[in-house]
Amino acid sequence: MIKISIIGSGNVAQHLITTFLHLEELSNDVALIQVFSRKKENLSQLLSPQKIVTEFNNLLEADLYIIAVSDDAIENVSAQLPFRNRLVVHTSGSVPVTQLNSNNRRGVFYPLQTFTKGKTISFRNIPICLEAENTFDYQVLNKVARLISDKVYAINSEQRKALHVAAVFVNNFTNHLYAIGNEICIENQIPFDILKPLMQETADKVMTILPNEAQTGPAVRNDKKTIAAHEAFLINNENQLKLYKTLTQSIQHNGKKL
Amino acid sequence: MIKISIIGSGNVAQHLITTFLHLEELSNDVALIQVFSRKKENLSQLLSPQKIVTEFNNLLEADLYIIAVSDDAIENVSAQLPFRNRLVVHTSGSVPVTQLNSNNRRGVFYPLQTFTKGKTISFRNIPICLEAENTFDYQVLNKVARLISDKVYAINSEQRKALHVAAVFVNNFTNHLYAIGNEICIENQIPFDILKPLMQETADKVMTILPNEAQTGPAVRNDKKTIAAHEAFLINNENQLKLYKTLTQSIQHNGKKL
């Protein structure tokens, strides 16, 4: 049995806690023995108070410590752990494994997904990107990851940096384009609901077709008449117009490379 | 029974043909009496050759003619129809109803979706945006649209122009961000599959939460350190860097408006 402690009480920590507690009920492969949280009440809905510790000194020996705190706090938290040579990982897409304190054996357990407070989401479909400094530690992480997810990948710190940037494009920036779509709807008294099936199909399509092959629209067709009409429509909104021009140019730039 | 003729053999035409033929089997509300296509063989997989006409003069009297051709061809095709005062609509998001020839009663039957050749998609979930010049014609369009879709909207030409621009943002531009994500993966030997669950959840999230509320990431947090690290990572790809900066600025611009 792999004994796990989680450090943190935010979105990712809470999703991991729920998942490990559920797993405990089904098998003896893992045990979530403790969770560290500055404030017990943050987690009182999720697990019994005896399992919550508020002081690092009260952390028991575990096989794996998962630090699930904000990026900025990882270095400091890992330096405060009052033990040595144990396996300590963080869950961040953008922090190199070397930011963890070298007192312990270091690794990364990065679930690549957008977590919403209160929205349950199955870990089975969430890719988990693993990194460790030696083979034995990697095997521990791999065993834990495969218990909760069907999609486990070995990703080093350099690749993880790239993946995090790619995730910003397909998640943060895509969501912003949805926000622009909503803004245009509001400005023209159109219900945003009209766009929703299109948004879902746009995502569904690239599950089976490469995005470059799925590209449609005036930019990739170089349909100058429609592009000019759209730019004229956006003329009074400097921000929307700048986005439209930049994205259109980028599509045409990519088209040329093919 | 409403008698329908479709003019065109492209993606939208083929999806409409399949849908109306299926509907014919279930009810007597509509009949697809003819399809016009310059080349019979384009449609030979879909319907019996007797229903396909290659000359406008062979078009029989119908209650509704649906012109589903490319935007540029709509005006010309509608001018060639050898009859008067019948209901003729086009299926385009970006062409005003007035580009249809005024010899006939004009309207729009615009299914807002991205159609892929060979990929079947149920019309029930596709919003259909209707416009007509009089109430009687609107009722005909509304009856036909409701037979195939649960989502029917009255959208005038000005609103449709806005909707088409919004669709470019949430479909064409979003797909391009997927392409950039794929490009970054390829450049760093990362399987694109890792990003797919994130892409789907990003779309799923805004089915129930407004995009502005769903926005996460370094731009909306104004996390200057992460933004600087991402820009440094993209320094050798001018196009990716320009997109990153423009979208980050736009997210921060939108944040300020809230």
Short mmCIF file of C-alpha atoms in Angstrom, two decimals:
data_model
loop_
_atom_site.label_atom_id
_atom_site.label_comp_id
_atom_site.label_asym_id
_atom_site.label_seq_id
_atom_site.Cartn_x
_atom_site.Cartn_y
_atom_site.Cartn_z
CA MET A 1 0.00 0.00 0.00
CA ILE A 2 1.25 3.46 -0.98
CA LYS A 3 0.75 6.02 1.79
CA ILE A 4 -0.02 9.48 0.44
CA SER A 5 -0.16 12.91 2.07
CA ILE A 6 -1.50 15.96 0.29
CA ILE A 7 -0.32 19.46 1.13
CA GLY A 8 -2.81 22.15 0.13
CA SER A 9 -6.53 22.84 0.16
CA GLY A 10 -7.23 24.56 -3.19
CA ASN A 11 -9.01 23.28 -6.30
CA VAL A 12 -6.44 20.68 -7.37
CA ALA A 13 -5.88 19.50 -3.77
CA GLN A 14 -9.61 19.04 -3.26
CA HIS A 15 -10.07 17.11 -6.51
CA LEU A 16 -7.15 14.84 -5.56
CA ILE A 17 -8.49 14.33 -2.01
CA THR A 18 -11.92 13.32 -3.31
CA THR A 19 -10.35 10.98 -5.85
CA PHE A 20 -7.99 9.25 -3.39
CA LEU A 21 -10.71 8.85 -0.76
CA HIS A 22 -12.93 7.23 -3.35
CA LEU A 23 -10.08 4.96 -4.43
CA GLU A 24 -9.46 3.91 -0.82
CA GLU A 25 -12.98 2.57 -0.66
CA LEU A 26 -12.38 0.40 -3.72
CA SER A 27 -8.90 -0.99 -3.11
CA ASN A 28 -5.99 -1.28 -0.71
CA ASP A 29 -3.46 0.10 -3.18
CA VAL A 30 -3.31 3.59 -1.70
CA ALA A 31 -4.18 5.32 1.55
CA LEU A 32 -4.60 9.05 1.93
CA ILE A 33 -3.18 9.29 5.42
CA GLN A 34 -3.07 13.08 5.94
CA VAL A 35 -3.82 16.42 4.38
CA PHE A 36 -2.01 19.61 5.41
CA SER A 37 -4.08 22.78 5.37
CA ARG A 38 -3.43 26.05 7.21
CA LYS A 39 -7.13 26.17 8.03
CA LYS A 40 -8.96 22.96 8.94
CA GLU A 41 -12.34 24.40 7.96
CA ASN A 42 -11.30 24.63 4.25
CA LEU A 43 -11.53 20.84 4.06
CA SER A 44 -14.09 19.97 6.73
CA GLN A 45 -16.64 19.01 4.05
CA LEU A 46 -14.24 16.56 2.46
CA LEU A 47 -12.56 14.45 5.14
CA SER A 48 -12.46 13.69 8.84
CA PRO A 49 -10.73 16.30 11.04
CA GLN A 50 -8.25 13.74 12.44
CA LYS A 51 -6.70 13.45 8.97
CA ILE A 52 -6.14 17.20 8.65
CA VAL A 53 -2.94 18.71 10.04
CA THR A 54 -2.17 22.40 10.31
CA GLU A 55 1.52 22.10 11.28
CA PHE A 56 4.23 20.58 9.10
CA ASN A 57 5.70 18.93 12.22
CA ASN A 58 2.58 16.79 12.52
CA LEU A 59 3.05 15.16 9.12
CA LEU A 60 3.55 11.40 9.51
CA GLU A 61 5.84 9.31 7.37
CA ALA A 62 4.34 8.72 3.92
CA ASP A 63 5.52 7.21 0.63
CA LEU A 64 4.46 10.24 -1.34
CA TYR A 65 3.84 13.89 -0.46
CA ILE A 66 1.87 15.81 -3.08
CA ILE A 67 2.26 19.60 -2.81
CA ALA A 68 -0.83 21.07 -4.44
CA VAL A 69 -0.46 24.78 -3.71
CA SER A 70 -0.16 27.91 -5.88
CA ASP A 71 2.95 28.08 -8.08
CA ASP A 72 4.53 30.85 -6.03
CA ALA A 73 4.24 28.91 -2.77
CA ILE A 74 5.76 25.61 -3.94
CA GLU A 75 9.41 26.49 -3.26
CA ASN A 76 8.71 27.85 0.21
CA VAL A 77 6.40 24.99 1.24
CA SER A 78 8.86 22.34 0.09
CA ALA A 79 11.65 24.04 2.08
CA GLN A 80 9.56 23.89 5.25
CA LEU A 81 9.03 20.13 5.23
CA PRO A 82 10.74 18.82 8.40
CA PHE A 83 12.10 15.58 6.93
CA ARG A 84 14.65 14.36 4.39
CA ASN A 85 15.00 11.92 1.54
CA ARG A 86 11.28 11.27 1.06
CA LEU A 87 9.40 11.51 -2.26
CA VAL A 88 7.90 15.00 -2.65
CA VAL A 89 6.13 16.15 -5.81
CA HIS A 90 4.28 19.25 -6.94
CA THR A 91 1.27 19.47 -9.29
CA SER A 92 2.18 22.52 -11.34
CA GLY A 93 2.51 22.84 -15.09
CA SER A 94 4.87 25.78 -14.98
CA VAL A 95 7.28 25.14 -12.08
CA PRO A 96 10.49 23.15 -12.78
CA VAL A 97 11.06 20.11 -10.59
CA THR A 98 14.26 21.78 -9.32
CA GLN A 99 12.25 24.42 -7.44
CA LEU A 100 11.40 21.74 -4.92
CA ASN A 101 13.85 21.66 -2.02
CA SER A 102 16.66 19.17 -2.60
CA ASN A 103 16.38 17.84 0.97
CA ASN A 104 13.89 15.36 -0.46
CA ARG A 105 13.57 13.17 -3.59
CA ARG A 106 11.74 15.32 -6.09
CA GLY A 107 9.12 14.78 -8.75
CA VAL A 108 6.09 16.18 -10.56
CA PHE A 109 2.50 14.90 -10.64
CA TYR A 110 0.79 17.34 -13.01
CA PRO A 111 -2.86 16.72 -13.92
CA LEU A 112 -3.47 18.66 -17.14
CA GLN A 113 -7.01 19.91 -16.74
CA THR A 114 -8.99 23.00 -15.78
CA PHE A 115 -10.59 22.45 -12.39
CA THR A 116 -13.70 24.29 -11.33
CA LYS A 117 -14.66 24.48 -7.66
CA GLY A 118 -17.75 22.40 -7.04
CA LYS A 119 -17.79 20.80 -10.51
CA THR A 120 -16.92 17.13 -10.20
CA ILE A 121 -14.81 15.74 -12.98
CA SER A 122 -13.57 12.19 -13.39
CA PHE A 123 -9.81 11.79 -13.14
CA ARG A 124 -9.97 8.74 -15.44
CA ASN A 125 -9.93 11.03 -18.48
CA ILE A 126 -7.41 13.55 -17.13
CA PRO A 127 -3.85 13.22 -18.48
CA ILE A 128 -1.31 13.06 -15.66
CA CYS A 129 2.22 14.16 -16.56
CA LEU A 130 4.92 12.58 -14.41
CA GLU A 131 8.52 13.40 -13.72
CA ALA A 132 10.91 11.91 -11.18
CA GLU A 133 14.64 11.97 -10.54
CA ASN A 134 15.07 8.18 -10.40
CA THR A 135 13.37 5.08 -11.76
CA PHE A 136 12.04 3.79 -8.45
CA ASP A 137 10.30 7.09 -7.68
CA TYR A 138 8.92 7.21 -11.21
CA GLN A 139 7.41 3.76 -10.70
CA VAL A 140 5.69 4.88 -7.49
CA LEU A 141 4.23 7.93 -9.27
CA ASN A 142 3.27 5.81 -12.25
CA LYS A 143 1.44 3.30 -10.05
CA VAL A 144 -0.51 6.01 -8.23
CA ALA A 145 -1.31 7.88 -11.46
CA ARG A 146 -2.57 4.75 -13.23
CA LEU A 147 -4.88 3.98 -10.33
CA ILE A 148 -6.75 7.23 -10.94
CA SER A 149 -6.26 7.96 -14.65
CA ASP A 150 -6.13 6.09 -17.97
CA LYS A 151 -3.78 8.71 -19.43
CA VAL A 152 -0.33 8.81 -17.88
CA TYR A 153 2.66 10.42 -19.61
CA ALA A 154 6.35 10.86 -18.79
CA ILE A 155 7.02 14.56 -19.37
CA ASN A 156 10.26 16.28 -18.37
CA SER A 157 10.45 19.86 -17.05
CA GLU A 158 11.36 21.34 -20.44
CA GLN A 159 8.45 19.56 -22.16
CA ARG A 160 6.14 20.51 -19.31
CA LYS A 161 6.97 24.17 -19.88
CA ALA A 162 6.00 23.77 -23.55
CA LEU A 163 2.84 21.89 -22.58
CA HIS A 164 1.84 24.65 -20.18
CA VAL A 165 2.20 27.27 -22.91
CA ALA A 166 0.19 25.06 -25.28
CA ALA A 167 -2.47 24.70 -22.56
CA VAL A 168 -2.68 28.48 -22.26
CA PHE A 169 -3.46 28.63 -25.99
CA VAL A 170 -6.10 25.87 -26.05
CA ASN A 171 -7.69 26.71 -22.68
CA ASN A 172 -7.16 30.33 -21.49
CA PHE A 173 -7.06 31.90 -24.95
CA THR A 174 -9.85 29.73 -26.35
CA ASN A 175 -12.03 30.66 -23.39
CA HIS A 176 -11.27 34.31 -24.13
CA LEU A 177 -12.47 33.85 -27.73
CA TYR A 178 -15.70 32.45 -26.25
CA ALA A 179 -15.88 35.64 -24.15
CA ILE A 180 -15.48 37.76 -27.29
CA GLY A 181 -18.24 35.72 -28.97
CA ASN A 182 -20.46 36.38 -25.97
CA GLU A 183 -19.57 40.10 -26.05
CA ILE A 184 -20.56 40.37 -29.73
CA CYS A 185 -23.83 38.56 -28.99
CA ILE A 186 -24.66 40.93 -26.11
CA GLU A 187 -23.87 43.98 -28.24
CA ASN A 188 -26.29 42.74 -30.90
CA GLN A 189 -29.11 41.34 -28.76
CA ILE A 190 -28.40 37.75 -29.80
CA PRO A 191 -28.70 34.89 -27.26
CA PHE A 192 -25.25 33.39 -26.60
CA ASP A 193 -26.90 29.95 -26.59
CA ILE A 194 -26.97 30.06 -30.42
CA LEU A 195 -23.18 29.68 -30.44
CA LYS A 196 -22.93 26.80 -27.98
CA PRO A 197 -23.46 23.83 -30.34
CA LEU A 198 -20.84 25.34 -32.68
CA MET A 199 -18.36 25.68 -29.82
CA GLN A 200 -18.86 22.05 -28.81
CA GLU A 201 -18.59 20.74 -32.35
CA THR A 202 -15.41 22.81 -32.90
CA ALA A 203 -13.82 20.96 -29.97
CA ASP A 204 -15.33 17.58 -30.92
CA LYS A 205 -14.02 17.84 -34.47
CA VAL A 206 -10.34 17.95 -33.47
CA MET A 207 -10.69 14.83 -31.35
CA THR A 208 -10.45 12.90 -34.64
CA ILE A 209 -9.19 15.40 -37.26
CA LEU A 210 -5.97 17.43 -37.01
CA PRO A 211 -6.73 21.13 -36.35
CA ASN A 212 -4.92 22.20 -39.53
CA GLU A 213 -7.20 19.94 -41.54
CA ALA A 214 -10.30 21.15 -39.69
CA GLN A 215 -9.57 24.82 -40.38
CA THR A 216 -12.40 26.60 -42.19
CA GLY A 217 -13.46 30.23 -42.59
CA PRO A 218 -12.58 33.34 -44.58
CA ALA A 219 -8.93 33.53 -43.40
CA VAL A 220 -7.86 30.08 -44.64
CA ARG A 221 -9.90 30.55 -47.86
CA ASN A 222 -8.26 33.99 -48.26
CA ASP A 223 -11.78 35.33 -48.84
CA LYS A 224 -10.80 39.01 -48.89
CA LYS A 225 -14.36 40.25 -49.37
CA THR A 226 -15.67 38.57 -46.20
CA ILE A 227 -12.58 39.55 -44.19
CA ALA A 228 -13.05 43.19 -45.25
CA ALA A 229 -16.76 43.04 -44.31
CA HIS A 230 -15.91 41.60 -40.87
CA GLU A 231 -13.23 44.23 -40.26
CA ALA A 232 -15.68 46.94 -41.23
CA PHE A 233 -18.21 45.47 -38.80
CA LEU A 234 -15.62 45.58 -35.96
CA ILE A 235 -14.32 49.06 -36.80
CA ASN A 236 -15.65 50.65 -33.60
CA ASN A 237 -14.14 48.07 -31.27
CA GLU A 238 -10.39 48.48 -31.38
CA ASN A 239 -9.70 45.41 -29.24
CA GLN A 240 -11.96 43.02 -31.20
CA LEU A 241 -10.56 44.37 -34.48
CA LYS A 242 -6.96 43.85 -33.36
CA LEU A 243 -7.72 40.25 -32.34
CA TYR A 244 -9.52 39.61 -35.63
CA LYS A 245 -6.59 40.91 -37.69
CA THR A 246 -3.90 39.13 -35.66
CA LEU A 247 -5.69 35.76 -35.73
CA THR A 248 -6.53 36.10 -39.44
CA GLN A 249 -2.88 36.85 -40.24
CA SER A 250 -1.74 33.92 -38.13
CA ILE A 251 -4.09 31.50 -39.93
CA GLN A 252 -2.80 32.76 -43.28
CA HIS A 253 0.80 32.53 -42.06
CA ASN A 254 0.22 28.89 -41.02
CA GLY A 255 -1.49 28.16 -44.34
CA LYS A 256 1.65 29.25 -46.18
CA LYS A 257 3.82 26.85 -44.20
CA LEU A 258 1.80 23.79 -45.27
CA MET B 1 -47.19 19.06 -47.07
CA ILE B 2 -44.40 21.52 -47.76
CA LYS B 3 -42.60 20.79 -51.03
CA ILE B 4 -38.88 21.61 -50.88
CA SER B 5 -36.19 21.88 -53.53
CA ILE B 6 -32.52 22.24 -52.69
CA ILE B 7 -30.10 24.00 -55.02
CA GLY B 8 -26.50 22.94 -54.45
CA SER B 9 -24.42 19.84 -53.74
CA GLY B 10 -21.82 20.97 -51.19
CA ASN B 11 -21.50 20.19 -47.48
CA VAL B 12 -24.55 22.11 -46.25
CA ALA B 13 -26.68 20.92 -49.19
CA GLN B 14 -25.75 17.29 -48.52
CA HIS B 15 -26.50 17.53 -44.80
CA LEU B 16 -29.89 19.10 -45.58
CA ILE B 17 -30.69 16.47 -48.23
CA THR B 18 -29.92 13.63 -45.81
CA THR B 19 -32.00 15.26 -43.10
CA PHE B 20 -35.04 15.94 -45.28
CA LEU B 21 -34.97 12.45 -46.81
CA HIS B 22 -34.90 10.98 -43.31
CA LEU B 23 -37.77 13.24 -42.27
CA GLU B 24 -39.83 12.16 -45.30
CA GLU B 25 -39.69 8.58 -44.06
CA LEU B 26 -41.10 9.64 -40.68
CA SER B 27 -43.85 12.08 -41.63
CA ASN B 28 -45.81 13.67 -44.43
CA ASP B 29 -44.99 17.21 -43.36
CA VAL B 30 -42.32 17.80 -45.96
CA ALA B 31 -41.22 16.33 -49.28
CA LEU B 32 -37.84 16.90 -50.87
CA ILE B 33 -39.03 16.93 -54.44
CA GLN B 34 -35.84 17.91 -56.30
CA VAL B 35 -32.18 18.82 -55.92
CA PHE B 36 -30.34 20.95 -58.43
CA SER B 37 -26.69 20.06 -59.04
CA ARG B 38 -24.51 20.88 -62.03
CA LYS B 39 -23.15 17.35 -61.88
CA LYS B 40 -25.49 14.46 -61.06
CA GLU B 41 -22.65 12.27 -59.81
CA ASN B 42 -21.98 14.61 -56.85
CA LEU B 43 -25.19 13.39 -55.25
CA SER B 44 -25.60 9.89 -56.65
CA GLN B 45 -24.81 8.35 -53.25
CA LEU B 46 -27.55 10.36 -51.56
CA LEU B 47 -30.71 10.24 -53.65
CA SER B 48 -32.33 8.72 -56.71
CA PRO B 49 -31.22 10.21 -60.05
CA GLN B 50 -34.79 11.14 -61.00
CA LYS B 51 -34.82 13.71 -58.22
CA ILE B 52 -31.63 15.40 -59.41
CA VAL B 53 -31.90 18.14 -62.03
CA THR B 54 -28.98 19.79 -63.81
CA GLU B 55 -30.93 22.60 -65.53
CA PHE B 56 -32.82 25.35 -63.72
CA ASN B 57 -35.60 25.02 -66.31
CA ASN B 58 -36.37 21.54 -65.02
CA LEU B 59 -37.17 22.75 -61.49
CA LEU B 60 -40.78 21.96 -60.61
CA GLU B 61 -43.03 24.16 -58.53
CA ALA B 62 -42.11 23.95 -54.83
CA ASP B 63 -43.16 25.78 -51.65
CA LEU B 64 -39.54 26.45 -50.70
CA TYR B 65 -36.28 26.63 -52.66
CA ILE B 66 -33.16 26.42 -50.49
CA ILE B 67 -30.04 27.76 -52.20
CA ALA B 68 -27.09 26.08 -50.46
CA VAL B 69 -24.14 27.20 -52.55
CA SER B 70 -20.97 29.18 -51.81
CA ASP B 71 -21.51 32.80 -50.70
CA ASP B 72 -20.16 34.24 -53.93
CA ALA B 73 -22.55 32.19 -56.09
CA ILE B 74 -25.81 33.02 -54.25
CA GLU B 75 -26.62 36.24 -56.12
CA ASN B 76 -25.98 34.73 -59.54
CA VAL B 77 -27.85 31.48 -58.83
CA SER B 78 -30.89 33.31 -57.49
CA ALA B 79 -30.96 35.51 -60.61
CA GLN B 80 -31.06 32.45 -62.87
CA LEU B 81 -34.16 30.90 -61.35
CA PRO B 82 -36.77 30.85 -64.16
CA PHE B 83 -39.83 31.66 -62.02
CA ARG B 84 -41.28 34.51 -59.97
CA ASN B 85 -42.89 35.17 -56.62
CA ARG B 86 -41.89 31.87 -55.00
CA LEU B 87 -40.14 31.50 -51.64
CA VAL B 88 -36.36 31.34 -52.15
CA VAL B 89 -33.88 31.31 -49.26
CA HIS B 90 -30.14 30.99 -48.89
CA THR B 91 -28.20 29.26 -46.07
CA SER B 92 -25.35 31.71 -45.58
CA GLY B 93 -24.30 33.49 -42.41
CA SER B 94 -22.64 36.38 -44.18
CA VAL B 95 -24.84 37.23 -47.16
CA PRO B 96 -27.70 39.76 -46.65
CA VAL B 97 -31.15 38.58 -47.67
CA THR B 98 -31.22 41.39 -50.23
CA GLN B 99 -28.55 39.69 -52.37
CA LEU B 100 -31.21 37.23 -53.43
CA ASN B 101 -32.94 38.31 -56.64
CA SER B 102 -36.12 40.28 -55.96
CA ASN B 103 -38.06 38.33 -58.60
CA ASN B 104 -38.93 35.94 -55.78
CA ARG B 105 -39.98 36.18 -52.12
CA ARG B 106 -36.74 36.12 -50.16
CA GLY B 107 -35.55 34.64 -46.91
CA VAL B 108 -32.69 33.03 -45.00
CA PHE B 109 -32.41 29.53 -43.54
CA TYR B 110 -28.98 29.60 -41.85
CA PRO B 111 -27.88 26.53 -39.87
CA LEU B 112 -25.15 27.75 -37.51
CA GLN B 113 -22.74 24.83 -37.43
CA THR B 114 -19.48 23.64 -38.91
CA PHE B 115 -20.16 20.81 -41.33
CA THR B 116 -17.57 18.19 -42.18
CA LYS B 117 -17.90 16.04 -45.28
CA GLY B 118 -18.70 12.48 -44.31
CA LYS B 119 -19.26 13.26 -40.61
CA THR B 120 -22.92 12.85 -39.77
CA ILE B 121 -24.31 15.35 -37.32
CA SER B 122 -27.82 15.57 -35.96
CA PHE B 123 -29.72 18.68 -36.99
CA ARG B 124 -31.80 18.52 -33.78
CA ASN B 125 -29.03 20.33 -31.90
CA ILE B 126 -28.12 22.80 -34.67
CA PRO B 127 -29.49 26.34 -34.27
CA ILE B 128 -31.31 27.49 -37.38
CA CYS B 129 -31.51 31.24 -37.90
CA LEU B 130 -34.48 32.38 -39.94
CA GLU B 131 -35.34 35.55 -41.78
CA ALA B 132 -38.22 36.29 -44.14
CA GLU B 133 -39.78 39.36 -45.72
CA ASN B 134 -43.33 38.58 -44.60
CA THR B 135 -45.10 36.70 -41.82
CA PHE B 136 -46.53 33.94 -44.00
CA ASP B 137 -43.10 33.04 -45.41
CA TYR B 138 -41.60 33.17 -41.92
CA GLN B 139 -44.19 30.66 -40.76
CA VAL B 140 -43.28 28.27 -43.58
CA LEU B 141 -39.58 28.51 -42.72
CA ASN B 142 -40.35 28.17 -39.01
CA LYS B 143 -42.41 25.01 -39.62
CA VAL B 144 -39.67 23.39 -41.71
CA ALA B 145 -36.90 24.43 -39.28
CA ARG B 146 -38.77 23.07 -36.25
CA LEU B 147 -39.25 19.73 -37.97
CA ILE B 148 -35.49 19.25 -38.12
CA SER B 149 -34.13 21.28 -35.17
CA ASP B 150 -35.03 22.07 -31.56
CA LYS B 151 -33.28 25.45 -31.80
CA VAL B 152 -34.91 27.94 -34.12
CA TYR B 153 -34.25 31.69 -33.92
CA ALA B 154 -35.51 34.77 -35.77
CA ILE B 155 -32.34 36.64 -36.74
CA ASN B 156 -32.35 39.64 -39.09
CA SER B 157 -29.58 40.36 -41.62
CA GLU B 158 -27.79 42.84 -39.33
CA GLN B 159 -27.81 40.39 -36.40
CA ARG B 160 -26.74 37.58 -38.70
CA LYS B 161 -23.70 39.60 -39.73
CA ALA B 162 -22.76 39.95 -36.04
CA LEU B 163 -23.43 36.26 -35.42
CA HIS B 164 -21.20 35.30 -38.32
CA VAL B 165 -18.34 37.38 -36.91
CA ALA B 166 -18.90 35.84 -33.47
CA ALA B 167 -18.86 32.38 -35.10
CA VAL B 168 -15.50 33.19 -36.70
CA PHE B 169 -14.14 33.91 -33.21
CA VAL B 170 -15.52 30.79 -31.48
CA ASN B 171 -15.01 28.40 -34.41
CA ASN B 172 -12.31 29.47 -36.93
CA PHE B 173 -10.10 31.28 -34.43
CA THR B 174 -10.56 28.70 -31.68
CA ASN B 175 -9.62 25.96 -34.12
CA HIS B 176 -6.52 27.96 -34.99
CA LEU B 177 -5.54 28.08 -31.30
CA TYR B 178 -5.88 24.28 -31.30
CA ALA B 179 -3.53 24.27 -34.31
CA ILE B 180 -1.02 26.40 -32.38
CA GLY B 181 -1.30 23.97 -29.43
CA ASN B 182 -0.62 21.11 -31.82
CA GLU B 183 2.32 22.99 -33.34
CA ILE B 184 3.90 23.54 -29.88
CA CYS B 185 3.40 19.84 -29.08
CA ILE B 186 5.09 18.74 -32.32
CA GLU B 187 8.01 21.11 -31.74
CA ASN B 188 8.56 19.57 -28.29
CA GLN B 189 7.87 15.88 -29.01
CA ILE B 190 4.68 15.87 -26.94
CA PRO B 191 1.64 13.85 -28.07
CA PHE B 192 -1.22 16.23 -28.97
CA ASP B 193 -3.62 13.77 -27.29
CA ILE B 194 -2.52 15.14 -23.89
CA LEU B 195 -4.34 18.39 -24.67
CA LYS B 196 -7.61 16.88 -25.87
CA PRO B 197 -9.42 16.42 -22.54
CA LEU B 198 -8.53 20.03 -21.65
CA MET B 199 -9.92 21.28 -24.95
CA GLN B 200 -13.18 19.42 -24.39
CA GLU B 201 -13.56 20.58 -20.81
CA THR B 202 -12.86 24.18 -21.88
CA ALA B 203 -15.84 23.98 -24.23
CA ASP B 204 -18.01 22.02 -21.76
CA LYS B 205 -17.42 24.56 -19.00
CA VAL B 206 -19.00 27.47 -20.86
CA MET B 207 -22.16 25.48 -21.53
CA THR B 208 -23.13 26.36 -17.94
CA ILE B 209 -20.75 29.14 -16.82
CA LEU B 210 -20.29 32.50 -18.61
CA PRO B 211 -16.89 32.64 -20.37
CA ASN B 212 -15.84 35.72 -18.38
CA GLU B 213 -16.44 33.79 -15.16
CA ALA B 214 -14.62 30.71 -16.48
CA GLN B 215 -11.48 32.67 -17.39
CA THR B 216 -8.33 31.35 -15.71
CA GLY B 217 -4.61 31.59 -16.40
CA PRO B 218 -1.69 34.01 -16.01
CA ALA B 219 -3.26 36.85 -18.05
CA VAL B 220 -6.42 37.26 -15.93
CA ARG B 221 -4.40 36.77 -12.70
CA ASN B 222 -1.89 39.35 -14.03
CA ASP B 223 0.82 36.83 -13.13
CA LYS B 224 3.70 38.79 -14.69
CA LYS B 225 6.33 36.17 -13.83
CA THR B 226 4.55 33.36 -15.71
CA ILE B 227 3.70 35.64 -18.64
CA ALA B 228 7.37 36.66 -18.92
CA ALA B 229 8.45 33.00 -18.78
CA HIS B 230 5.97 32.08 -21.54
CA GLU B 231 7.08 34.99 -23.72
CA ALA B 232 10.72 33.95 -23.22
CA PHE B 233 9.77 30.41 -24.24
CA LEU B 234 8.13 31.69 -27.46
CA ILE B 235 10.93 34.15 -28.32
CA ASN B 236 12.05 32.27 -31.44
CA ASN B 237 8.57 31.98 -32.93
CA GLU B 238 7.49 35.47 -33.94
CA ASN B 239 3.97 34.41 -34.89
CA GLN B 240 3.24 32.45 -31.70
CA LEU B 241 4.71 35.28 -29.61
CA LYS B 242 2.55 37.91 -31.32
CA LEU B 243 -0.59 35.82 -30.73
CA TYR B 244 0.39 35.25 -27.09
CA LYS B 245 0.90 38.97 -26.46
CA THR B 246 -2.24 40.08 -28.30
CA LEU B 247 -4.50 37.56 -26.54
CA THR B 248 -2.94 38.27 -23.13
CA GLN B 249 -3.50 42.01 -23.62
CA SER B 250 -7.08 41.40 -24.72
CA ILE B 251 -7.84 39.28 -21.63
CA GLN B 252 -6.40 42.01 -19.41
CA HIS B 253 -8.33 44.68 -21.33
CA ASN B 254 -11.57 42.73 -20.79
CA GLY B 255 -10.72 42.23 -17.12
CA LYS B 256 -10.51 45.99 -16.67
CA LYS B 257 -13.98 46.49 -18.12
CA LEU B 258 -15.60 44.23 -15.53
#
